[in-house]
Amino acid sequence: MIARTGAGPLRRLVVLRHAKSAWPAGVADHERPLAPRGRRDAPAAGRALVEADCLPDLALCSTAVRARQTWELASAEWGTPPPVHRDPRLYAAEVTDLLTAVHEVSAEVETLLLVGHNPGLEELVLELAGDGLDDALDEVRVKFPTAAIAVLAWHGSTWDALAPGTALLTTMIVPRGRKDGKKKG
């Protein structure tokens, strides 16, 4: 079990891998859009965040088309989406790049959403999680698929205090949209 540092409020880092992308011929990787399944799964991710009571105060999003589209479709499921900062450093980012972006976030933000790509996001979750509830850590170790959501909780007065092993992985969700377009009820 991770030791609580005790300093500061409870903060949550919500990590969302972009939804399933298409591979159109002649399109650069950065410009690849969502596939039909991704267009179904991204809104499902937005609904899952509502159900988990994990709506962010701020979102950091990769500039890649598939990440931006995931953000747009997921956040459209909320009443009023929070501000979003599109950060080119998040595209094909490694753990150190992702942590640098997170460490720069204002202390006023208590719940931060990070929308990006694998393998960086999966590695970030595994690096930060000192422990996990239920089998959440094992699920991430097996696979962090498209549209997956991981929620890491920790106590800290500023985001730059978030360090390897200091967070608790509280949630691992893999939302999927329905092909008929109807919401699960």
Short mmCIF file of C-alpha atoms in Angstrom, two decimals:
data_model
loop_
_atom_site.label_atom_id
_atom_site.label_comp_id
_atom_site.label_asym_id
_atom_site.label_seq_id
_atom_site.Cartn_x
_atom_site.Cartn_y
_atom_site.Cartn_z
CA MET A 1 0.00 0.00 0.00
CA ILE A 2 1.23 3.50 -0.74
CA ALA A 3 2.03 5.81 2.12
CA ARG A 4 -0.07 8.95 2.27
CA THR A 5 2.15 11.99 2.21
CA GLY A 6 -0.64 13.96 3.91
CA ALA A 7 0.32 17.24 2.28
CA GLY A 8 -2.49 18.90 0.40
CA PRO A 9 -5.91 18.08 -0.94
CA LEU A 10 -6.98 14.92 -2.70
CA ARG A 11 -6.15 15.27 -6.39
CA ARG A 12 -7.09 13.02 -9.29
CA LEU A 13 -5.27 12.45 -12.54
CA VAL A 14 -7.68 10.97 -15.08
CA VAL A 15 -5.83 9.34 -17.96
CA LEU A 16 -7.79 8.76 -21.18
CA ARG A 17 -6.24 6.99 -24.13
CA HIS A 18 -7.66 8.23 -27.44
CA ALA A 19 -10.43 6.13 -28.94
CA LYS A 20 -9.88 3.71 -31.86
CA SER A 21 -8.37 5.48 -34.85
CA ALA A 22 -8.60 4.88 -38.56
CA TRP A 23 -5.61 4.21 -40.82
CA PRO A 24 -6.48 6.03 -44.08
CA ALA A 25 -3.91 5.64 -46.85
CA GLY A 26 -1.59 8.58 -47.33
CA VAL A 27 -2.57 10.28 -44.04
CA ALA A 28 0.25 11.21 -41.66
CA ASP A 29 0.05 9.58 -38.22
CA HIS A 30 -0.63 12.90 -36.47
CA GLU A 31 -3.61 13.53 -38.77
CA ARG A 32 -5.33 10.14 -38.43
CA PRO A 33 -9.01 10.52 -37.42
CA LEU A 34 -11.16 8.28 -35.29
CA ALA A 35 -12.54 5.10 -36.80
CA PRO A 36 -16.30 4.42 -36.58
CA ARG A 37 -15.73 2.40 -33.38
CA GLY A 38 -13.76 5.32 -31.95
CA ARG A 39 -16.64 7.69 -32.73
CA ARG A 40 -18.88 5.36 -30.68
CA ASP A 41 -16.43 4.77 -27.83
CA ALA A 42 -15.37 8.39 -27.21
CA PRO A 43 -18.87 9.54 -26.11
CA ALA A 44 -19.10 6.36 -24.00
CA ALA A 45 -15.88 7.47 -22.28
CA GLY A 46 -17.46 10.84 -21.55
CA ARG A 47 -20.51 9.14 -20.03
CA ALA A 48 -18.27 6.81 -18.00
CA LEU A 49 -16.49 9.82 -16.49
CA VAL A 50 -19.86 11.29 -15.47
CA GLU A 51 -20.91 7.96 -13.89
CA ALA A 52 -17.58 7.71 -12.04
CA ASP A 53 -17.91 11.33 -10.83
CA CYS A 54 -14.55 12.14 -12.44
CA LEU A 55 -15.24 15.28 -14.43
CA PRO A 56 -12.06 17.33 -14.71
CA ASP A 57 -11.33 20.94 -13.85
CA LEU A 58 -8.88 21.08 -16.78
CA ALA A 59 -7.94 18.85 -19.71
CA LEU A 60 -4.56 18.48 -21.38
CA CYS A 61 -4.93 16.98 -24.83
CA SER A 62 -2.50 15.83 -27.50
CA THR A 63 -2.67 17.81 -30.74
CA ALA A 64 -3.15 14.63 -32.81
CA VAL A 65 -6.51 14.57 -34.62
CA ARG A 66 -7.64 11.31 -32.98
CA ALA A 67 -6.93 12.68 -29.48
CA ARG A 68 -8.69 15.99 -30.21
CA GLN A 69 -11.71 14.15 -31.60
CA THR A 70 -11.80 11.88 -28.54
CA TRP A 71 -11.79 14.96 -26.30
CA GLU A 72 -14.50 16.69 -28.31
CA LEU A 73 -16.84 13.68 -28.35
CA ALA A 74 -16.24 12.75 -24.70
CA SER A 75 -16.63 16.28 -23.35
CA ALA A 76 -19.80 16.83 -25.41
CA GLU A 77 -21.45 14.41 -22.95
CA TRP A 78 -21.01 16.91 -20.09
CA GLY A 79 -23.05 20.00 -19.32
CA THR A 80 -20.18 22.46 -19.49
CA PRO A 81 -16.77 21.08 -20.45
CA PRO A 82 -13.74 22.44 -18.62
CA PRO A 83 -11.00 24.39 -20.36
CA VAL A 84 -8.74 22.31 -22.59
CA HIS A 85 -5.10 22.95 -23.39
CA ARG A 86 -3.88 21.25 -26.56
CA ASP A 87 -0.24 20.45 -25.95
CA PRO A 88 2.00 19.25 -28.82
CA ARG A 89 4.35 17.65 -26.27
CA LEU A 90 1.69 15.01 -25.53
CA TYR A 91 1.86 13.51 -29.02
CA ALA A 92 4.08 10.38 -28.90
CA ALA A 93 5.15 11.46 -25.41
CA GLU A 94 7.23 9.40 -23.05
CA VAL A 95 6.60 9.32 -19.29
CA THR A 96 9.04 12.18 -18.59
CA ASP A 97 7.28 14.41 -21.15
CA LEU A 98 3.86 13.58 -19.74
CA LEU A 99 5.00 14.24 -16.18
CA THR A 100 6.52 17.56 -17.21
CA ALA A 101 3.18 18.68 -18.64
CA VAL A 102 1.30 17.50 -15.53
CA HIS A 103 3.79 19.19 -13.18
CA GLU A 104 3.09 22.55 -14.87
CA VAL A 105 -0.63 22.48 -14.00
CA SER A 106 -1.92 25.12 -11.59
CA ALA A 107 -2.46 24.07 -7.97
CA GLU A 108 -6.08 25.28 -8.31
CA VAL A 109 -6.86 22.22 -10.49
CA GLU A 110 -7.93 19.26 -8.37
CA THR A 111 -8.99 16.86 -11.15
CA LEU A 112 -6.91 16.82 -14.32
CA LEU A 113 -7.73 14.90 -17.50
CA LEU A 114 -4.87 13.82 -19.75
CA VAL A 115 -5.86 12.70 -23.28
CA GLY A 116 -3.08 11.06 -25.26
CA HIS A 117 -1.45 7.94 -26.63
CA ASN A 118 0.13 4.62 -25.78
CA PRO A 119 2.63 3.41 -24.84
CA GLY A 120 3.28 6.62 -22.88
CA LEU A 121 -0.04 6.75 -21.03
CA GLU A 122 0.07 3.12 -19.93
CA GLU A 123 3.65 3.55 -18.74
CA LEU A 124 2.69 6.75 -16.88
CA VAL A 125 -0.13 5.00 -15.01
CA LEU A 126 2.14 2.11 -14.03
CA GLU A 127 4.92 4.49 -12.99
CA LEU A 128 2.71 6.67 -10.78
CA ALA A 129 0.61 3.95 -9.16
CA GLY A 130 2.16 2.71 -5.97
CA ASP A 131 -0.91 0.54 -5.49
CA GLY A 132 -4.34 -0.07 -6.95
CA LEU A 133 -7.83 -0.96 -5.83
CA ASP A 134 -9.22 -4.38 -6.70
CA ASP A 135 -7.47 -5.65 -9.85
CA ALA A 136 -7.07 -2.24 -11.56
CA LEU A 137 -3.26 -2.41 -11.71
CA ASP A 138 -3.32 -5.91 -13.15
CA GLU A 139 -5.79 -4.76 -15.82
CA VAL A 140 -3.46 -1.93 -16.88
CA ARG A 141 -0.48 -4.28 -16.92
CA VAL A 142 -2.36 -6.64 -19.26
CA LYS A 143 -3.63 -3.97 -21.63
CA PHE A 144 -4.55 -0.28 -21.73
CA PRO A 145 -6.76 -0.32 -24.84
CA THR A 146 -8.16 2.54 -26.86
CA ALA A 147 -10.66 4.70 -24.93
CA ALA A 148 -9.42 3.23 -21.63
CA ILE A 149 -9.69 5.42 -18.55
CA ALA A 150 -7.43 5.18 -15.51
CA VAL A 151 -8.02 7.33 -12.42
CA LEU A 152 -5.09 7.98 -10.10
CA ALA A 153 -5.70 9.63 -6.72
CA TRP A 154 -3.08 11.24 -4.50
CA HIS A 155 -2.63 14.00 -1.95
CA GLY A 156 -0.48 16.98 -2.78
CA SER A 157 -0.44 20.75 -2.54
CA THR A 158 0.86 21.16 -6.10
CA TRP A 159 0.94 19.00 -9.22
CA ASP A 160 4.73 19.04 -9.34
CA ALA A 161 4.68 16.93 -6.16
CA LEU A 162 3.22 13.98 -8.09
CA ALA A 163 6.00 11.41 -8.27
CA PRO A 164 6.46 7.74 -9.16
CA GLY A 165 4.70 5.40 -6.76
CA THR A 166 2.78 8.14 -4.92
CA ALA A 167 -0.69 7.62 -6.41
CA LEU A 168 -3.42 5.04 -5.90
CA LEU A 169 -5.01 3.63 -9.06
CA THR A 170 -8.66 3.76 -8.01
CA THR A 171 -10.38 3.02 -11.31
CA MET A 172 -9.75 1.30 -14.63
CA ILE A 173 -12.63 1.51 -17.14
CA VAL A 174 -12.84 0.47 -20.78
CA PRO A 175 -16.08 2.03 -22.05
CA ARG A 176 -17.55 0.85 -25.32
CA GLY A 177 -20.27 2.50 -27.38
CA ARG A 178 -23.06 0.56 -29.02
CA LYS A 179 -23.16 0.07 -32.77
CA ASP A 180 -26.82 1.07 -32.92
CA GLY A 181 -25.89 4.46 -31.44
CA LYS A 182 -28.28 4.08 -28.49
CA LYS A 183 -27.04 4.85 -25.03
CA LYS A 184 -27.05 2.03 -22.54
CA GLY A 185 -29.89 2.60 -20.18
#
